Structure formats: structure tokens, C-alpha cells
mmCIF file with all atom_site columns, C-alpha atoms and ligand atoms in Angstrom:
data_model
loop_
_atom_site.group_PDB
_atom_site.id
_atom_site.type_symbol
_atom_site.label_atom_id
_atom_site.label_alt_id
_atom_site.label_comp_id
_atom_site.label_asym_id
_atom_site.label_entity_id
_atom_site.label_seq_id
_atom_site.pdbx_PDB_ins_code
_atom_site.Cartn_x
_atom_site.Cartn_y
_atom_site.Cartn_z
_atom_site.occupancy
_atom_site.B_iso_or_equiv
_atom_site.pdbx_formal_charge
_atom_site.auth_seq_id
_atom_site.auth_comp_id
_atom_site.auth_asym_id
_atom_site.auth_atom_id
_atom_site.pdbx_PDB_model_num
ATOM   1  C  CA  . MET A 1 1  ? 37.400  -1.589 6.073  1.00 0.00 ? 1   MET A CA  1
ATOM   2  C  CA  . SER A 1 2  ? 40.400  0.760  5.266  1.00 0.00 ? 2   SER A CA  1
ATOM   3  C  CA  . SER A 1 3  ? 40.635  -1.026 1.935  1.00 0.00 ? 3   SER A CA  1
ATOM   4  C  CA  . ILE A 1 4  ? 37.361  0.515  0.724  1.00 0.00 ? 4   ILE A CA  1
ATOM   5  C  CA  . PRO A 1 5  ? 37.954  4.014  -0.893 1.00 0.00 ? 5   PRO A CA  1
ATOM   6  C  CA  . PHE A 1 6  ? 36.053  6.605  1.074  1.00 0.00 ? 6   PHE A CA  1
ATOM   7  C  CA  . PRO A 1 7  ? 33.784  7.702  -2.027 1.00 0.00 ? 7   PRO A CA  1
ATOM   8  C  CA  . ILE A 1 8  ? 32.552  4.141  -2.504 1.00 0.00 ? 8   ILE A CA  1
ATOM   9  C  CA  . LEU A 1 9  ? 31.839  3.876  1.241  1.00 0.00 ? 9   LEU A CA  1
ATOM   10 C  CA  . PHE A 1 10 ? 29.744  7.240  0.962  1.00 0.00 ? 10  PHE A CA  1
ATOM   11 C  CA  . ILE A 1 11 ? 27.674  6.120  -2.106 1.00 0.00 ? 11  ILE A CA  1
ATOM   12 C  CA  . MET A 1 12 ? 26.958  2.847  -0.323 1.00 0.00 ? 12  MET A CA  1
ATOM   13 C  CA  . LEU A 1 13 ? 25.770  4.723  2.690  1.00 0.00 ? 13  LEU A CA  1
ATOM   14 C  CA  . VAL A 1 14 ? 23.637  7.128  0.515  1.00 0.00 ? 14  VAL A CA  1
ATOM   15 C  CA  . PHE A 1 15 ? 22.123  4.070  -1.126 1.00 0.00 ? 15  PHE A CA  1
ATOM   16 C  CA  . PHE A 1 16 ? 21.546  2.386  2.128  1.00 0.00 ? 16  PHE A CA  1
ATOM   17 C  CA  . THR A 1 17 ? 19.768  5.341  3.574  1.00 0.00 ? 17  THR A CA  1
ATOM   18 C  CA  . MET A 1 18 ? 17.540  5.700  0.504  1.00 0.00 ? 18  MET A CA  1
ATOM   19 C  CA  . TRP A 1 19 ? 16.740  2.084  0.786  1.00 0.00 ? 19  TRP A CA  1
ATOM   20 C  CA  . MET A 1 20 ? 15.676  2.400  4.359  1.00 0.00 ? 20  MET A CA  1
ATOM   21 C  CA  . ILE A 1 21 ? 13.539  5.390  3.657  1.00 0.00 ? 21  ILE A CA  1
ATOM   22 C  CA  . LEU A 1 22 ? 11.860  3.677  0.924  1.00 0.00 ? 22  LEU A CA  1
ATOM   23 C  CA  . ARG A 1 23 ? 11.138  0.648  2.837  1.00 0.00 ? 23  ARG A CA  1
ATOM   24 C  CA  . LYS A 1 24 ? 9.610   2.631  5.743  1.00 0.00 ? 24  LYS A CA  1
ATOM   25 C  CA  . PHE A 1 25 ? 7.444   4.423  3.072  1.00 0.00 ? 25  PHE A CA  1
ATOM   26 C  CA  . ASN A 1 26 ? 6.370   1.123  1.684  1.00 0.00 ? 26  ASN A CA  1
ATOM   27 C  CA  . ARG A 1 27 ? 5.290   -0.120 5.062  1.00 0.00 ? 27  ARG A CA  1
ATOM   28 C  CA  . ILE A 1 28 ? 3.105   2.938  5.718  1.00 0.00 ? 28  ILE A CA  1
ATOM   29 C  CA  . GLU A 1 29 ? 1.573   2.695  2.325  1.00 0.00 ? 29  GLU A CA  1
ATOM   30 C  CA  . GLN A 1 30 ? 0.903   -1.080 2.838  1.00 0.00 ? 30  GLN A CA  1
ATOM   31 C  CA  . GLN A 1 31 ? -0.628  -0.126 6.425  1.00 0.00 ? 31  GLN A CA  1
ATOM   32 C  CA  . LYS A 1 32 ? -3.038  2.300  4.590  1.00 0.00 ? 32  LYS A CA  1
ATOM   33 C  CA  . ARG A 1 33 ? -4.022  -0.131 1.945  1.00 0.00 ? 33  ARG A CA  1
ATOM   34 C  CA  . ASP A 1 34 ? -4.723  -2.820 4.714  1.00 0.00 ? 34  ASP A CA  1
ATOM   35 C  CA  . LEU A 1 35 ? -7.085  -0.420 6.736  1.00 0.00 ? 35  LEU A CA  1
ATOM   36 C  CA  . PRO A 1 36 ? -10.694 -1.644 6.846  1.00 0.00 ? 36  PRO A CA  1
ATOM   37 C  CA  . GLU A 1 37 ? -13.635 0.124  5.119  1.00 0.00 ? 37  GLU A CA  1
ATOM   38 C  CA  . LEU A 1 38 ? -15.882 2.499  7.037  1.00 0.00 ? 38  LEU A CA  1
ATOM   39 C  CA  . GLY A 1 39 ? -18.508 -0.007 7.720  1.00 0.00 ? 39  GLY A CA  1
ATOM   40 C  CA  . ALA A 1 40 ? -16.154 -2.787 8.782  1.00 0.00 ? 40  ALA A CA  1
ATOM   41 C  CA  . TYR A 1 41 ? -14.590 -0.353 11.026 1.00 0.00 ? 41  TYR A CA  1
ATOM   42 C  CA  . LEU A 1 42 ? -17.734 0.864  12.622 1.00 0.00 ? 42  LEU A CA  1
ATOM   43 C  CA  . ALA A 1 43 ? -18.770 -2.808 13.075 1.00 0.00 ? 43  ALA A CA  1
ATOM   44 C  CA  . ALA A 1 44 ? -15.334 -3.848 14.685 1.00 0.00 ? 44  ALA A CA  1
ATOM   45 C  CA  . HIS A 1 45 ? -15.551 -1.183 17.216 1.00 0.00 ? 45  HIS A CA  1
ATOM   46 C  CA  . GLY A 1 46 ? -19.361 -0.999 17.763 1.00 0.00 ? 46  GLY A CA  1
ATOM   47 C  CA  . GLN A 1 47 ? -19.571 2.608  16.824 1.00 0.00 ? 47  GLN A CA  1
ATOM   48 C  CA  . ALA A 1 48 ? -22.442 4.487  15.246 1.00 0.00 ? 48  ALA A CA  1
ATOM   49 C  CA  . ALA A 1 49 ? -20.332 7.444  14.143 1.00 0.00 ? 49  ALA A CA  1
ATOM   50 C  CA  . PRO A 1 50 ? -16.572 7.089  13.478 1.00 0.00 ? 50  PRO A CA  1
ATOM   51 C  CA  . ARG A 1 51 ? -14.351 7.899  16.395 1.00 0.00 ? 51  ARG A CA  1
ATOM   52 C  CA  . CYS A 1 52 ? -10.620 7.551  17.107 1.00 0.00 ? 52  CYS A CA  1
ATOM   53 C  CA  . VAL A 1 53 ? -10.122 3.990  18.808 1.00 0.00 ? 53  VAL A CA  1
ATOM   54 C  CA  . ALA A 1 54 ? -6.848  5.192  20.375 1.00 0.00 ? 54  ALA A CA  1
ATOM   55 C  CA  . CYS A 1 55 ? -8.004  8.491  22.133 1.00 0.00 ? 55  CYS A CA  1
ATOM   56 C  CA  . GLY A 1 56 ? -11.747 8.786  21.454 1.00 0.00 ? 56  GLY A CA  1
ATOM   57 C  CA  . ALA A 1 57 ? -11.409 12.045 19.533 1.00 0.00 ? 57  ALA A CA  1
ATOM   58 C  CA  . ALA A 1 58 ? -14.383 12.681 16.890 1.00 0.00 ? 58  ALA A CA  1
ATOM   59 C  CA  . GLU A 1 59 ? -12.320 15.126 14.865 1.00 0.00 ? 59  GLU A CA  1
ATOM   60 C  CA  . LEU A 1 60 ? -10.793 12.959 11.972 1.00 0.00 ? 60  LEU A CA  1
ATOM   61 C  CA  . LYS A 1 61 ? -9.146  14.048 8.907  1.00 0.00 ? 61  LYS A CA  1
ATOM   62 C  CA  . ASP A 1 62 ? -8.820  12.266 5.475  1.00 0.00 ? 62  ASP A CA  1
ATOM   63 C  CA  . GLU A 1 63 ? -6.167  12.424 3.010  1.00 0.00 ? 63  GLU A CA  1
ATOM   64 C  CA  . GLY A 1 64 ? -5.749  10.858 -0.441 1.00 0.00 ? 64  GLY A CA  1
ATOM   65 C  CA  . LEU A 1 65 ? -4.077  7.455  -0.652 1.00 0.00 ? 65  LEU A CA  1
ATOM   66 C  CA  . THR A 1 66 ? -1.470  8.551  -3.227 1.00 0.00 ? 66  THR A CA  1
ATOM   67 C  CA  . HIS A 1 67 ? -2.219  12.262 -3.672 1.00 0.00 ? 67  HIS A CA  1
ATOM   68 C  CA  . GLY A 1 68 ? -4.383  15.048 -2.387 1.00 0.00 ? 68  GLY A CA  1
ATOM   69 C  CA  . LYS A 1 69 ? -7.190  14.406 -5.041 1.00 0.00 ? 69  LYS A CA  1
ATOM   70 C  CA  . ASP A 1 70 ? -7.103  10.639 -4.879 1.00 0.00 ? 70  ASP A CA  1
ATOM   71 C  CA  . GLU A 1 71 ? -10.757 9.425  -4.330 1.00 0.00 ? 71  GLU A CA  1
ATOM   72 C  CA  . ARG A 1 72 ? -9.365  6.632  -2.092 1.00 0.00 ? 72  ARG A CA  1
ATOM   73 C  CA  . ARG A 1 73 ? -9.374  8.504  1.081  1.00 0.00 ? 73  ARG A CA  1
ATOM   74 C  CA  . ILE A 1 74 ? -7.457  7.391  4.242  1.00 0.00 ? 74  ILE A CA  1
ATOM   75 C  CA  . VAL A 1 75 ? -8.975  8.590  7.529  1.00 0.00 ? 75  VAL A CA  1
ATOM   76 C  CA  . SER A 1 76 ? -6.771  9.248  10.522 1.00 0.00 ? 76  SER A CA  1
ATOM   77 C  CA  . CYS A 1 77 ? -7.230  10.747 13.970 1.00 0.00 ? 77  CYS A CA  1
ATOM   78 C  CA  . GLY A 1 78 ? -6.909  14.633 14.018 1.00 0.00 ? 78  GLY A CA  1
ATOM   79 C  CA  . THR A 1 79 ? -5.549  14.492 17.587 1.00 0.00 ? 79  THR A CA  1
ATOM   80 C  CA  . CYS A 1 80 ? -3.216  11.407 17.737 1.00 0.00 ? 80  CYS A CA  1
ATOM   81 C  CA  . ARG A 1 81 ? -2.748  10.625 14.025 1.00 0.00 ? 81  ARG A CA  1
ATOM   82 C  CA  . THR A 1 82 ? -3.551  6.979  14.313 1.00 0.00 ? 82  THR A CA  1
ATOM   83 C  CA  . LEU A 1 83 ? -4.584  5.438  11.026 1.00 0.00 ? 83  LEU A CA  1
ATOM   84 C  CA  . LEU A 1 84 ? -8.389  4.457  11.319 1.00 0.00 ? 84  LEU A CA  1
ATOM   85 C  CA  . TYR A 1 85 ? -10.192 3.456  8.076  1.00 0.00 ? 85  TYR A CA  1
ATOM   86 C  CA  . ARG A 1 86 ? -10.429 4.141  4.501  1.00 0.00 ? 86  ARG A CA  1
ATOM   87 C  CA  . PHE A 1 87 ? -13.278 4.895  2.077  1.00 0.00 ? 87  PHE A CA  1
ATOM   88 C  CA  . VAL A 1 88 ? -13.619 5.717  -1.590 1.00 0.00 ? 88  VAL A CA  1
ATOM   89 C  CA  . ARG A 1 89 ? -15.126 9.169  -2.222 1.00 0.00 ? 89  ARG A CA  1
ATOM   90 C  CA  . PRO A 1 90 ? -17.756 9.150  -5.230 1.00 0.00 ? 90  PRO A CA  1
ATOM   91 C  CA  . ALA A 1 91 ? -16.016 10.815 -8.214 1.00 0.00 ? 91  ALA A CA  1
ATOM   92 C  CA  . GLU A 1 92 ? -18.890 13.272 -8.845 1.00 0.00 ? 92  GLU A CA  1
ATOM   93 C  CA  . GLU A 1 93 ? -18.120 14.976 -5.369 1.00 0.00 ? 93  GLU A CA  1
ATOM   94 C  CA  . GLN A 1 94 ? -14.670 16.089 -6.592 1.00 0.00 ? 94  GLN A CA  1
HETATM 95 ZN ZN1 . LIG B 2 .  ? -6.794  9.575  18.395 1.00 0.00 ? 101 LIG B ZN1 1
#
């Protein structure tokens, strides 16, 4: 290890850290894309109105998949932040 100059070691560490962050970010992105549609979510959990499956809270929040105004919405629990389902918001509502 002492044969590797310190700056190189530092750069390797920076790249490794960036790679780890990117990998984690990609995994969360993939989880969001794999979420069920609202209809499938309600059917799977036998619900008439969407509620959190983890804590039962009815207060949910939605956010854009890639940015705030994205019409592909990802809904998560407002209390425990569990990812629940996704839906596509009609374009004219924006
Ligand atoms: Zn919850």
C-alpha cells in the first residue's frame, strides 16, 4: 500500500465514493420505476382508497419521478416515507 502515492489513493477514494452514491441512487430510481400502478396497488392490498401498507397512514405525498414537474408521479407515505405506487398525471392538469 505504501508504494501507491497519496494523491492517487485520494483520487481512487473519491471515485469509489462517487460510484457508491451513484449505485445507491440508481437502486432507488429502479425501485420507483418498479412500483405498481395505483389500480394494481389497490387490488393487491384490497383497499378502496390508497393507504400506506407499512403504517396505515392516509396522508400520502407524491413527487415527480425525475423532477418536480414530471407527470410520472411516485407516491410515498407522508409519515414513514415508504414507497407505495406510481401514477401518470394527465398533462392538462399541469
Ligand atoms: Zn407509512
